[in-house]
Amino acid sequence: MSIEAVDLQPPLDFPPAWASGYGENDFGVYSELDFGRTVIRLRWIPPGEFPMGSPEDESGRDSDEILHQVKLTRGFWIADTPCTQAQ
């Protein structure tokens, strides 16, 4: 399986209306969402294809880690850190 080139361009409606902040850095574009005294930074995940799982010869591989192709038909925003209790 090959990895398709990824277009990291933000969606056409960037920045989104709900964003309290936004920008771009070495990791790509981001939007921020304020929740009182906390801020959640979200990253744009573009549509595309990628292999998921592990090759059969990978060290430490479990039997349920079957290598398969995944296709995202739409992009989406995802938090770039785990959710904290404050959030």
mmCIF file as gemmi writes it, N, C-alpha and C atoms, coordinates in Angstrom:
data_model
loop_
_atom_site.group_PDB
_atom_site.id
_atom_site.type_symbol
_atom_site.label_atom_id
_atom_site.label_alt_id
_atom_site.label_comp_id
_atom_site.label_asym_id
_atom_site.label_entity_id
_atom_site.label_seq_id
_atom_site.pdbx_PDB_ins_code
_atom_site.Cartn_x
_atom_site.Cartn_y
_atom_site.Cartn_z
_atom_site.occupancy
_atom_site.B_iso_or_equiv
_atom_site.pdbx_formal_charge
_atom_site.auth_seq_id
_atom_site.auth_asym_id
_atom_site.pdbx_PDB_model_num
ATOM 1 N N . MET Axp A 1 ? 0.835 -1.182 0 1 0 ? 1 A 1
ATOM 2 C CA . MET Axp A 1 ? 0 0 0 1 0 ? 1 A 1
ATOM 3 C C . MET Axp A 1 ? 0.875 1.238 0 1 0 ? 1 A 1
ATOM 4 N N . SER Axp A 2 ? 0.434 2.245 -0.693 1 0 ? 2 A 1
ATOM 5 C CA . SER Axp A 2 ? 1.195 3.486 -0.725 1 0 ? 2 A 1
ATOM 6 C C . SER Axp A 2 ? 0.411 4.587 -0.019 1 0 ? 2 A 1
ATOM 7 N N . ILE Axp A 3 ? 1.146 5.544 0.491 1 0 ? 3 A 1
ATOM 8 C CA . ILE Axp A 3 ? 0.513 6.683 1.153 1 0 ? 3 A 1
ATOM 9 C C . ILE Axp A 3 ? 0.309 7.778 0.116 1 0 ? 3 A 1
ATOM 10 N N . GLU Axp A 4 ? -0.929 8.226 -0.014 1 0 ? 4 A 1
ATOM 11 C CA . GLU Axp A 4 ? -1.263 9.294 -0.948 1 0 ? 4 A 1
ATOM 12 C C . GLU Axp A 4 ? -0.761 10.622 -0.386 1 0 ? 4 A 1
ATOM 13 N N . ALA Axp A 5 ? -0.295 11.498 -1.251 1 0 ? 5 A 1
ATOM 14 C CA . ALA Axp A 5 ? 0.136 12.82 -0.809 1 0 ? 5 A 1
ATOM 15 C C . ALA Axp A 5 ? -1.021 13.532 -0.122 1 0 ? 5 A 1
ATOM 16 N N . VAL Axp A 6 ? -0.743 14.159 0.991 1 0 ? 6 A 1
ATOM 17 C CA . VAL Axp A 6 ? -1.785 14.804 1.784 1 0 ? 6 A 1
ATOM 18 C C . VAL Axp A 6 ? -1.779 16.308 1.534 1 0 ? 6 A 1
ATOM 19 N N . ASP Axp A 7 ? -2.947 16.85 1.265 1 0 ? 7 A 1
ATOM 20 C CA . ASP Axp A 7 ? -3.117 18.287 1.096 1 0 ? 7 A 1
ATOM 21 C C . ASP Axp A 7 ? -3.572 18.842 2.429 1 0 ? 7 A 1
ATOM 22 N N . LEU Axp A 8 ? -2.719 19.603 3.103 1 0 ? 8 A 1
ATOM 23 C CA . LEU Axp A 8 ? -3.04 20.111 4.431 1 0 ? 8 A 1
ATOM 24 C C . LEU Axp A 8 ? -3.734 21.461 4.409 1 0 ? 8 A 1
ATOM 25 N N . GLN Axp A 9 ? -4.253 21.855 3.265 1 0 ? 9 A 1
ATOM 26 C CA . GLN Axp A 9 ? -4.952 23.129 3.171 1 0 ? 9 A 1
ATOM 27 C C . GLN Axp A 9 ? -6.191 23.117 4.064 1 0 ? 9 A 1
ATOM 28 N N . PRO Axp A 10 ? -6.483 24.239 4.719 1 0 ? 10 A 1
ATOM 29 C CA . PRO Axp A 10 ? -7.684 24.302 5.561 1 0 ? 10 A 1
ATOM 30 C C . PRO Axp A 10 ? -8.94 24.29 4.708 1 0 ? 10 A 1
ATOM 31 N N . PRO Axp A 11 ? -10.081 24.039 5.335 1 0 ? 11 A 1
ATOM 32 C CA . PRO Axp A 11 ? -11.338 24.059 4.59 1 0 ? 11 A 1
ATOM 33 C C . PRO Axp A 11 ? -11.612 25.464 4.048 1 0 ? 11 A 1
ATOM 34 N N . LEU Axp A 12 ? -12.517 25.551 3.098 1 0 ? 12 A 1
ATOM 35 C CA . LEU Axp A 12 ? -12.814 26.835 2.461 1 0 ? 12 A 1
ATOM 36 C C . LEU Axp A 12 ? -13.344 27.872 3.441 1 0 ? 12 A 1
ATOM 37 N N . ASP Axp A 13 ? -14.028 27.437 4.497 1 0 ? 13 A 1
ATOM 38 C CA . ASP Axp A 13 ? -14.593 28.381 5.463 1 0 ? 13 A 1
ATOM 39 C C . ASP Axp A 13 ? -13.635 28.665 6.627 1 0 ? 13 A 1
ATOM 40 N N . PHE Axp A 14 ? -12.322 28.633 6.363 1 0 ? 14 A 1
ATOM 41 C CA . PHE Axp A 14 ? -11.325 28.887 7.402 1 0 ? 14 A 1
ATOM 42 C C . PHE Axp A 14 ? -11.092 30.387 7.543 1 0 ? 14 A 1
ATOM 43 N N . PRO Axp A 15 ? -11.059 30.934 8.739 1 0 ? 15 A 1
ATOM 44 C CA . PRO Axp A 15 ? -11.33 30.263 10 1 0 ? 15 A 1
ATOM 45 C C . PRO Axp A 15 ? -12.83 30.047 10.2 1 0 ? 15 A 1
ATOM 46 N N . PRO Axp A 16 ? -13.191 28.987 10.902 1 0 ? 16 A 1
ATOM 47 C CA . PRO Axp A 16 ? -14.616 28.741 11.126 1 0 ? 16 A 1
ATOM 48 C C . PRO Axp A 16 ? -15.237 29.827 12.006 1 0 ? 16 A 1
ATOM 49 N N . ALA Axp A 17 ? -16.532 30.032 11.858 1 0 ? 17 A 1
ATOM 50 C CA . ALA Axp A 17 ? -17.244 31.083 12.601 1 0 ? 17 A 1
ATOM 51 C C . ALA Axp A 17 ? -17.145 30.881 14.117 1 0 ? 17 A 1
ATOM 52 N N . TRP Axp A 18 ? -17.023 29.651 14.573 1 0 ? 18 A 1
ATOM 53 C CA . TRP Axp A 18 ? -16.971 29.374 16.008 1 0 ? 18 A 1
ATOM 54 C C . TRP Axp A 18 ? -15.597 29.606 16.627 1 0 ? 18 A 1
ATOM 55 N N . ALA Axp A 19 ? -14.582 29.862 15.819 1 0 ? 19 A 1
ATOM 56 C CA . ALA Axp A 19 ? -13.208 29.974 16.324 1 0 ? 19 A 1
ATOM 57 C C . ALA Axp A 19 ? -12.985 31.28 17.078 1 0 ? 19 A 1
ATOM 58 N N . SER Axp A 20 ? -12.348 31.168 18.238 1 0 ? 20 A 1
ATOM 59 C CA . SER Axp A 20 ? -11.952 32.357 18.989 1 0 ? 20 A 1
ATOM 60 C C . SER Axp A 20 ? -10.52 32.758 18.635 1 0 ? 20 A 1
ATOM 61 N N . GLY Axp A 21 ? -9.814 31.884 17.969 1 0 ? 21 A 1
ATOM 62 C CA . GLY Axp A 21 ? -8.453 32.141 17.512 1 0 ? 21 A 1
ATOM 63 C C . GLY Axp A 21 ? -8.105 31.136 16.434 1 0 ? 21 A 1
ATOM 64 N N . TYR Axp A 22 ? -7.077 31.434 15.667 1 0 ? 22 A 1
ATOM 65 C CA . TYR Axp A 22 ? -6.663 30.508 14.612 1 0 ? 22 A 1
ATOM 66 C C . TYR Axp A 22 ? -5.261 30.869 14.158 1 0 ? 22 A 1
ATOM 67 N N . GLY Axp A 23 ? -4.651 29.962 13.42 1 0 ? 23 A 1
ATOM 68 C CA . GLY Axp A 23 ? -3.317 30.221 12.913 1 0 ? 23 A 1
ATOM 69 C C . GLY Axp A 23 ? -2.766 29.013 12.187 1 0 ? 23 A 1
ATOM 70 N N . GLU Axp A 24 ? -1.467 29.045 11.96 1 0 ? 24 A 1
ATOM 71 C CA . GLU Axp A 24 ? -0.771 27.951 11.302 1 0 ? 24 A 1
ATOM 72 C C . GLU Axp A 24 ? 0.626 27.877 11.877 1 0 ? 24 A 1
ATOM 73 N N . ASN Axp A 25 ? 1.125 26.66 12.113 1 0 ? 25 A 1
ATOM 74 C CA . ASN Axp A 25 ? 2.49 26.466 12.578 1 0 ? 25 A 1
ATOM 75 C C . ASN Axp A 25 ? 3.065 25.229 11.891 1 0 ? 25 A 1
ATOM 76 N N . ASP Axp A 26 ? 4.145 24.693 12.414 1 0 ? 26 A 1
ATOM 77 C CA . ASP Axp A 26 ? 4.796 23.535 11.791 1 0 ? 26 A 1
ATOM 78 C C . ASP Axp A 26 ? 3.887 22.316 11.687 1 0 ? 26 A 1
ATOM 79 N N . PHE Axp A 27 ? 2.835 22.252 12.497 1 0 ? 27 A 1
ATOM 80 C CA . PHE Axp A 27 ? 1.924 21.106 12.496 1 0 ? 27 A 1
ATOM 81 C C . PHE Axp A 27 ? 0.695 21.327 11.633 1 0 ? 27 A 1
ATOM 82 N N . GLY Axp A 28 ? 0.584 22.471 10.998 1 0 ? 28 A 1
ATOM 83 C CA . GLY Axp A 28 ? -0.548 22.757 10.127 1 0 ? 28 A 1
ATOM 84 C C . GLY Axp A 28 ? -1.449 23.843 10.684 1 0 ? 28 A 1
ATOM 85 N N . VAL Axp A 29 ? -2.642 23.945 10.104 1 0 ? 29 A 1
ATOM 86 C CA . VAL Axp A 29 ? -3.584 24.984 10.533 1 0 ? 29 A 1
ATOM 87 C C . VAL Axp A 29 ? -4.313 24.539 11.8 1 0 ? 29 A 1
ATOM 88 N N . TYR Axp A 30 ? -4.728 25.527 12.585 1 0 ? 30 A 1
ATOM 89 C CA . TYR Axp A 30 ? -5.488 25.227 13.787 1 0 ? 30 A 1
ATOM 90 C C . TYR Axp A 30 ? -6.528 26.304 14.023 1 0 ? 30 A 1
ATOM 91 N N . SER Axp A 31 ? -7.542 25.933 14.765 1 0 ? 31 A 1
ATOM 92 C CA . SER Axp A 31 ? -8.558 26.859 15.263 1 0 ? 31 A 1
ATOM 93 C C . SER Axp A 31 ? -8.661 26.637 16.755 1 0 ? 31 A 1
ATOM 94 N N . GLU Axp A 32 ? -8.991 27.682 17.48 1 0 ? 32 A 1
ATOM 95 C CA . GLU Axp A 32 ? -9.119 27.577 18.933 1 0 ? 32 A 1
ATOM 96 C C . GLU Axp A 32 ? -10.557 27.859 19.346 1 0 ? 32 A 1
ATOM 97 N N . LEU Axp A 33 ? -10.972 27.188 20.39 1 0 ? 33 A 1
ATOM 98 C CA . LEU Axp A 33 ? -12.32 27.319 20.924 1 0 ? 33 A 1
ATOM 99 C C . LEU Axp A 33 ? -12.196 27.601 22.415 1 0 ? 33 A 1
ATOM 100 N N . ASP Axp A 34 ? -12.712 28.745 22.867 1 0 ? 34 A 1
ATOM 101 C CA . ASP Axp A 34 ? -12.64 29.126 24.279 1 0 ? 34 A 1
ATOM 102 C C . ASP Axp A 34 ? -13.771 28.507 25.079 1 0 ? 34 A 1
ATOM 103 N N . PHE Axp A 35 ? -13.405 27.976 26.256 1 0 ? 35 A 1
ATOM 104 C CA . PHE Axp A 35 ? -14.375 27.495 27.237 1 0 ? 35 A 1
ATOM 105 C C . PHE Axp A 35 ? -14.006 28.132 28.567 1 0 ? 35 A 1
ATOM 106 N N . GLY Axp A 36 ? -14.492 29.334 28.795 1 0 ? 36 A 1
ATOM 107 C CA . GLY Axp A 36 ? -14.156 30.036 30.03 1 0 ? 36 A 1
ATOM 108 C C . GLY Axp A 36 ? -12.679 30.339 30.085 1 0 ? 36 A 1
ATOM 109 N N . ARG Axp A 37 ? -11.988 29.748 31.061 1 0 ? 37 A 1
ATOM 110 C CA . ARG Axp A 37 ? -10.553 29.996 31.204 1 0 ? 37 A 1
ATOM 111 C C . ARG Axp A 37 ? -9.701 28.955 30.485 1 0 ? 37 A 1
ATOM 112 N N . THR Axp A 38 ? -10.298 28.051 29.759 1 0 ? 38 A 1
ATOM 113 C CA . THR Axp A 38 ? -9.534 27.05 29.015 1 0 ? 38 A 1
ATOM 114 C C . THR Axp A 38 ? -9.753 27.223 27.515 1 0 ? 38 A 1
ATOM 115 N N . VAL Axp A 39 ? -8.787 26.794 26.764 1 0 ? 39 A 1
ATOM 116 C CA . VAL Axp A 39 ? -8.848 26.871 25.304 1 0 ? 39 A 1
ATOM 117 C C . VAL Axp A 39 ? -8.568 25.49 24.739 1 0 ? 39 A 1
ATOM 118 N N . ILE Axp A 40 ? -9.375 25.08 23.779 1 0 ? 40 A 1
ATOM 119 C CA . ILE Axp A 40 ? -9.135 23.823 23.07 1 0 ? 40 A 1
ATOM 120 C C . ILE Axp A 40 ? -8.618 24.184 21.682 1 0 ? 40 A 1
ATOM 121 N N . ARG Axp A 41 ? -7.455 23.658 21.35 1 0 ? 41 A 1
ATOM 122 C CA . ARG Axp A 41 ? -6.902 23.871 20.006 1 0 ? 41 A 1
ATOM 123 C C . ARG Axp A 41 ? -7.267 22.66 19.157 1 0 ? 41 A 1
ATOM 124 N N . LEU Axp A 42 ? -7.839 22.935 17.992 1 0 ? 42 A 1
ATOM 125 C CA . LEU Axp A 42 ? -8.268 21.878 17.079 1 0 ? 42 A 1
ATOM 126 C C . LEU Axp A 42 ? -7.444 21.935 15.799 1 0 ? 42 A 1
ATOM 127 N N . ARG Axp A 43 ? -7.128 20.77 15.27 1 0 ? 43 A 1
ATOM 128 C CA . ARG Axp A 43 ? -6.356 20.653 14.026 1 0 ? 43 A 1
ATOM 129 C C . ARG Axp A 43 ? -7.255 20.167 12.901 1 0 ? 43 A 1
ATOM 130 N N . TRP Axp A 44 ? -7.017 20.666 11.701 1 0 ? 44 A 1
ATOM 131 C CA . TRP Axp A 44 ? -7.765 20.254 10.523 1 0 ? 44 A 1
ATOM 132 C C . TRP Axp A 44 ? -7.178 18.938 10.002 1 0 ? 44 A 1
ATOM 133 N N . ILE Axp A 45 ? -8.03 17.933 9.863 1 0 ? 45 A 1
ATOM 134 C CA . ILE Axp A 45 ? -7.664 16.653 9.269 1 0 ? 45 A 1
ATOM 135 C C . ILE Axp A 45 ? -8.313 16.615 7.888 1 0 ? 45 A 1
ATOM 136 N N . PRO Axp A 46 ? -7.513 16.678 6.836 1 0 ? 46 A 1
ATOM 137 C CA . PRO Axp A 46 ? -8.081 16.742 5.489 1 0 ? 46 A 1
ATOM 138 C C . PRO Axp A 46 ? -8.577 15.384 5.019 1 0 ? 46 A 1
ATOM 139 N N . PRO Axp A 47 ? -9.461 15.368 4.031 1 0 ? 47 A 1
ATOM 140 C CA . PRO Axp A 47 ? -9.862 14.09 3.444 1 0 ? 47 A 1
ATOM 141 C C . PRO Axp A 47 ? -8.658 13.468 2.733 1 0 ? 47 A 1
ATOM 142 N N . GLY Axp A 48 ? -8.676 12.164 2.596 1 0 ? 48 A 1
ATOM 143 C CA . GLY Axp A 48 ? -7.589 11.474 1.917 1 0 ? 48 A 1
ATOM 144 C C . GLY Axp A 48 ? -7.575 9.997 2.263 1 0 ? 48 A 1
ATOM 145 N N . GLU Axp A 49 ? -6.518 9.325 1.867 1 0 ? 49 A 1
ATOM 146 C CA . GLU Axp A 49 ? -6.365 7.892 2.122 1 0 ? 49 A 1
ATOM 147 C C . GLU Axp A 49 ? -5.055 7.626 2.834 1 0 ? 49 A 1
ATOM 148 N N . PHE Axp A 50 ? -5.052 6.599 3.69 1 0 ? 50 A 1
ATOM 149 C CA . PHE Axp A 50 ? -3.831 6.207 4.389 1 0 ? 50 A 1
ATOM 150 C C . PHE Axp A 50 ? -3.948 4.743 4.827 1 0 ? 50 A 1
ATOM 151 N N . PRO Axp A 51 ? -2.803 4.055 4.998 1 0 ? 51 A 1
ATOM 152 C CA . PRO Axp A 51 ? -2.847 2.685 5.505 1 0 ? 51 A 1
ATOM 153 C C . PRO Axp A 51 ? -2.97 2.699 7.027 1 0 ? 51 A 1
ATOM 154 N N . MET Axp A 52 ? -3.827 1.85 7.574 1 0 ? 52 A 1
ATOM 155 C CA . MET Axp A 52 ? -4.008 1.728 9.016 1 0 ? 52 A 1
ATOM 156 C C . MET Axp A 52 ? -3.715 0.284 9.411 1 0 ? 52 A 1
ATOM 157 N N . GLY Axp A 53 ? -3.076 0.116 10.55 1 0 ? 53 A 1
ATOM 158 C CA . GLY Axp A 53 ? -2.733 -1.214 11.023 1 0 ? 53 A 1
ATOM 159 C C . GLY Axp A 53 ? -1.228 -1.404 10.991 1 0 ? 53 A 1
ATOM 160 N N . SER Axp A 54 ? -0.802 -2.651 11.072 1 0 ? 54 A 1
ATOM 161 C CA . SER Axp A 54 ? 0.621 -2.958 11.103 1 0 ? 54 A 1
ATOM 162 C C . SER Axp A 54 ? 0.96 -4.022 10.073 1 0 ? 54 A 1
ATOM 163 N N . PRO Axp A 55 ? 2.141 -3.922 9.458 1 0 ? 55 A 1
ATOM 164 C CA . PRO Axp A 55 ? 2.562 -4.994 8.57 1 0 ? 55 A 1
ATOM 165 C C . PRO Axp A 55 ? 2.811 -6.266 9.381 1 0 ? 55 A 1
ATOM 166 N N . GLU Axp A 56 ? 2.648 -7.406 8.752 1 0 ? 56 A 1
ATOM 167 C CA . GLU Axp A 56 ? 2.764 -8.692 9.453 1 0 ? 56 A 1
ATOM 168 C C . GLU Axp A 56 ? 4.122 -8.896 10.101 1 0 ? 56 A 1
ATOM 169 N N . ASP Axp A 57 ? 5.183 -8.29 9.556 1 0 ? 57 A 1
ATOM 170 C CA . ASP Axp A 57 ? 6.532 -8.493 10.089 1 0 ? 57 A 1
ATOM 171 C C . ASP Axp A 57 ? 6.937 -7.451 11.13 1 0 ? 57 A 1
ATOM 172 N N . GLU Axp A 58 ? 6.013 -6.595 11.567 1 0 ? 58 A 1
ATOM 173 C CA . GLU Axp A 58 ? 6.343 -5.563 12.548 1 0 ? 58 A 1
ATOM 174 C C . GLU Axp A 58 ? 6.496 -6.171 13.936 1 0 ? 58 A 1
ATOM 175 N N . SER Axp A 59 ? 7.564 -5.797 14.622 1 0 ? 59 A 1
ATOM 176 C CA . SER Axp A 59 ? 7.828 -6.289 15.967 1 0 ? 59 A 1
ATOM 177 C C . SER Axp A 59 ? 6.722 -5.821 16.921 1 0 ? 59 A 1
ATOM 178 N N . GLY Axp A 60 ? 6.223 -6.707 17.761 1 0 ? 60 A 1
ATOM 179 C CA . GLY Axp A 60 ? 5.203 -6.366 18.745 1 0 ? 60 A 1
ATOM 180 C C . GLY Axp A 60 ? 3.797 -6.276 18.191 1 0 ? 60 A 1
ATOM 181 N N . ARG Axp A 61 ? 3.612 -6.665 16.945 1 0 ? 61 A 1
ATOM 182 C CA . ARG Axp A 61 ? 2.295 -6.592 16.293 1 0 ? 61 A 1
ATOM 183 C C . ARG Axp A 61 ? 1.334 -7.597 16.918 1 0 ? 61 A 1
ATOM 184 N N . ASP Axp A 62 ? 0.085 -7.17 17.152 1 0 ? 62 A 1
ATOM 185 C CA . ASP Axp A 62 ? -0.966 -8.066 17.617 1 0 ? 62 A 1
ATOM 186 C C . ASP Axp A 62 ? -1.715 -8.624 16.408 1 0 ? 62 A 1
ATOM 187 N N . SER Axp A 63 ? -2.382 -9.734 16.584 1 0 ? 63 A 1
ATOM 188 C CA . SER Axp A 63 ? -3.061 -10.401 15.467 1 0 ? 63 A 1
ATOM 189 C C . SER Axp A 63 ? -4.244 -9.596 14.917 1 0 ? 63 A 1
ATOM 190 N N . ASP Axp A 64 ? -4.77 -8.646 15.688 1 0 ? 64 A 1
ATOM 191 C CA . ASP Axp A 64 ? -5.917 -7.858 15.215 1 0 ? 64 A 1
ATOM 192 C C . ASP Axp A 64 ? -5.506 -6.557 14.516 1 0 ? 64 A 1
ATOM 193 N N . GLU Axp A 65 ? -4.217 -6.37 14.275 1 0 ? 65 A 1
ATOM 194 C CA . GLU Axp A 65 ? -3.718 -5.152 13.639 1 0 ? 65 A 1
ATOM 195 C C . GLU Axp A 65 ? -3.529 -5.362 12.139 1 0 ? 65 A 1
ATOM 196 N N . ILE Axp A 66 ? -4.588 -5.683 11.46 1 0 ? 66 A 1
ATOM 197 C CA . ILE Axp A 66 ? -4.539 -5.982 10.031 1 0 ? 66 A 1
ATOM 198 C C . ILE Axp A 66 ? -4.331 -4.7 9.241 1 0 ? 66 A 1
ATOM 199 N N . LEU Axp A 67 ? -3.322 -4.704 8.381 1 0 ? 67 A 1
ATOM 200 C CA . LEU Axp A 67 ? -3.038 -3.55 7.547 1 0 ? 67 A 1
ATOM 201 C C . LEU Axp A 67 ? -4.12 -3.416 6.48 1 0 ? 67 A 1
ATOM 202 N N . HIS Axp A 68 ? -4.773 -2.242 6.446 1 0 ? 68 A 1
ATOM 203 C CA . HIS Axp A 68 ? -5.837 -2.006 5.476 1 0 ? 68 A 1
ATOM 204 C C . HIS Axp A 68 ? -5.879 -0.517 5.112 1 0 ? 68 A 1
ATOM 205 N N . GLN Axp A 69 ? -6.406 -0.219 3.962 1 0 ? 69 A 1
ATOM 206 C CA . GLN Axp A 69 ? -6.492 1.148 3.469 1 0 ? 69 A 1
ATOM 207 C C . GLN Axp A 69 ? -7.749 1.816 4.036 1 0 ? 69 A 1
ATOM 208 N N . VAL Axp A 70 ? -7.61 3.05 4.493 1 0 ? 70 A 1
ATOM 209 C CA . VAL Axp A 70 ? -8.728 3.835 5.026 1 0 ? 70 A 1
ATOM 210 C C . VAL Axp A 70 ? -8.884 5.074 4.156 1 0 ? 70 A 1
ATOM 211 N N . LYS Axp A 71 ? -10.129 5.417 3.84 1 0 ? 71 A 1
ATOM 212 C CA . LYS Axp A 71 ? -10.389 6.616 3.045 1 0 ? 71 A 1
ATOM 213 C C . LYS Axp A 71 ? -11.312 7.546 3.823 1 0 ? 71 A 1
ATOM 214 N N . LEU Axp A 72 ? -10.837 8.765 4.062 1 0 ? 72 A 1
ATOM 215 C CA . LEU Axp A 72 ? -11.665 9.8 4.68 1 0 ? 72 A 1
ATOM 216 C C . LEU Axp A 72 ? -12.261 10.613 3.541 1 0 ? 72 A 1
ATOM 217 N N . THR Axp A 73 ? -13.563 10.615 3.425 1 0 ? 73 A 1
ATOM 218 C CA . THR Axp A 73 ? -14.216 11.325 2.321 1 0 ? 73 A 1
ATOM 219 C C . THR Axp A 73 ? -14.459 12.79 2.636 1 0 ? 73 A 1
ATOM 220 N N . ARG Axp A 74 ? -14.415 13.14 3.929 1 0 ? 74 A 1
ATOM 221 C CA . ARG Axp A 74 ? -14.592 14.535 4.348 1 0 ? 74 A 1
ATOM 222 C C . ARG Axp A 74 ? -13.545 14.863 5.399 1 0 ? 74 A 1
ATOM 223 N N . GLY Axp A 75 ? -13.091 16.107 5.402 1 0 ? 75 A 1
ATOM 224 C CA . GLY Axp A 75 ? -12.169 16.544 6.438 1 0 ? 75 A 1
ATOM 225 C C . GLY Axp A 75 ? -12.93 16.858 7.726 1 0 ? 75 A 1
ATOM 226 N N . PHE Axp A 76 ? -12.196 16.986 8.831 1 0 ? 76 A 1
ATOM 227 C CA . PHE Axp A 76 ? -12.829 17.294 10.116 1 0 ? 76 A 1
ATOM 228 C C . PHE Axp A 76 ? -11.816 17.935 11.052 1 0 ? 76 A 1
ATOM 229 N N . TRP Axp A 77 ? -12.324 18.582 12.092 1 0 ? 77 A 1
ATOM 230 C CA . TRP Axp A 77 ? -11.5 19.181 13.141 1 0 ? 77 A 1
ATOM 231 C C . TRP Axp A 77 ? -11.389 18.204 14.299 1 0 ? 77 A 1
ATOM 232 N N . ILE Axp A 78 ? -10.189 18.093 14.892 1 0 ? 78 A 1
ATOM 233 C CA . ILE Axp A 78 ? -9.985 17.216 16.042 1 0 ? 78 A 1
ATOM 234 C C . ILE Axp A 78 ? -9.071 17.929 17.033 1 0 ? 78 A 1
ATOM 235 N N . ALA Axp A 79 ? -9.324 17.74 18.327 1 0 ? 79 A 1
ATOM 236 C CA . ALA Axp A 79 ? -8.49 18.358 19.364 1 0 ? 79 A 1
ATOM 237 C C . ALA Axp A 79 ? -7.063 17.835 19.237 1 0 ? 79 A 1
ATOM 238 N N . ASP Axp A 80 ? -6.08 18.726 19.422 1 0 ? 80 A 1
ATOM 239 C CA . ASP Axp A 80 ? -4.699 18.27 19.269 1 0 ? 80 A 1
ATOM 240 C C . ASP Axp A 80 ? -4.076 17.784 20.573 1 0 ? 80 A 1
ATOM 241 N N . THR Axp A 81 ? -4.857 17.782 21.655 1 0 ? 81 A 1
ATOM 242 C CA . THR Axp A 81 ? -4.408 17.206 22.928 1 0 ? 81 A 1
ATOM 243 C C . THR Axp A 81 ? -5.585 16.457 23.55 1 0 ? 81 A 1
ATOM 244 N N . PRO Axp A 82 ? -5.305 15.557 24.491 1 0 ? 82 A 1
ATOM 245 C CA . PRO Axp A 82 ? -6.419 14.905 25.19 1 0 ? 82 A 1
ATOM 246 C C . PRO Axp A 82 ? -7.258 15.926 25.95 1 0 ? 82 A 1
ATOM 247 N N . CYS Axp A 83 ? -8.503 15.632 26.161 1 0 ? 83 A 1
ATOM 248 C CA . CYS Axp A 83 ? -9.424 16.503 26.899 1 0 ? 83 A 1
ATOM 249 C C . CYS Axp A 83 ? -9.027 16.497 28.381 1 0 ? 83 A 1
ATOM 250 N N . THR Axp A 84 ? -8.936 17.684 28.97 1 0 ? 84 A 1
ATOM 251 C CA . THR Axp A 84 ? -8.579 17.777 30.382 1 0 ? 84 A 1
ATOM 252 C C . THR Axp A 84 ? -9.848 17.913 31.236 1 0 ? 84 A 1
ATOM 253 N N . GLN Axp A 85 ? -9.71 17.783 32.545 1 0 ? 85 A 1
ATOM 254 C CA . GLN Axp A 85 ? -10.868 17.962 33.435 1 0 ? 85 A 1
ATOM 255 C C . GLN Axp A 85 ? -11.413 19.376 33.328 1 0 ? 85 A 1
ATOM 256 N N . ALA Axp A 86 ? -10.534 20.368 33.175 1 0 ? 86 A 1
ATOM 257 C CA . ALA Axp A 86 ? -10.989 21.756 33.049 1 0 ? 86 A 1
ATOM 258 C C . ALA Axp A 86 ? -11.825 21.958 31.795 1 0 ? 86 A 1
ATOM 259 N N . GLN Axp A 87 ? -11.476 21.262 30.736 1 0 ? 87 A 1
ATOM 260 C CA . GLN Axp A 87 ? -12.234 21.401 29.491 1 0 ? 87 A 1
ATOM 261 C C . GLN Axp A 87 ? -13.562 20.689 29.575 1 0 ? 87 A 1
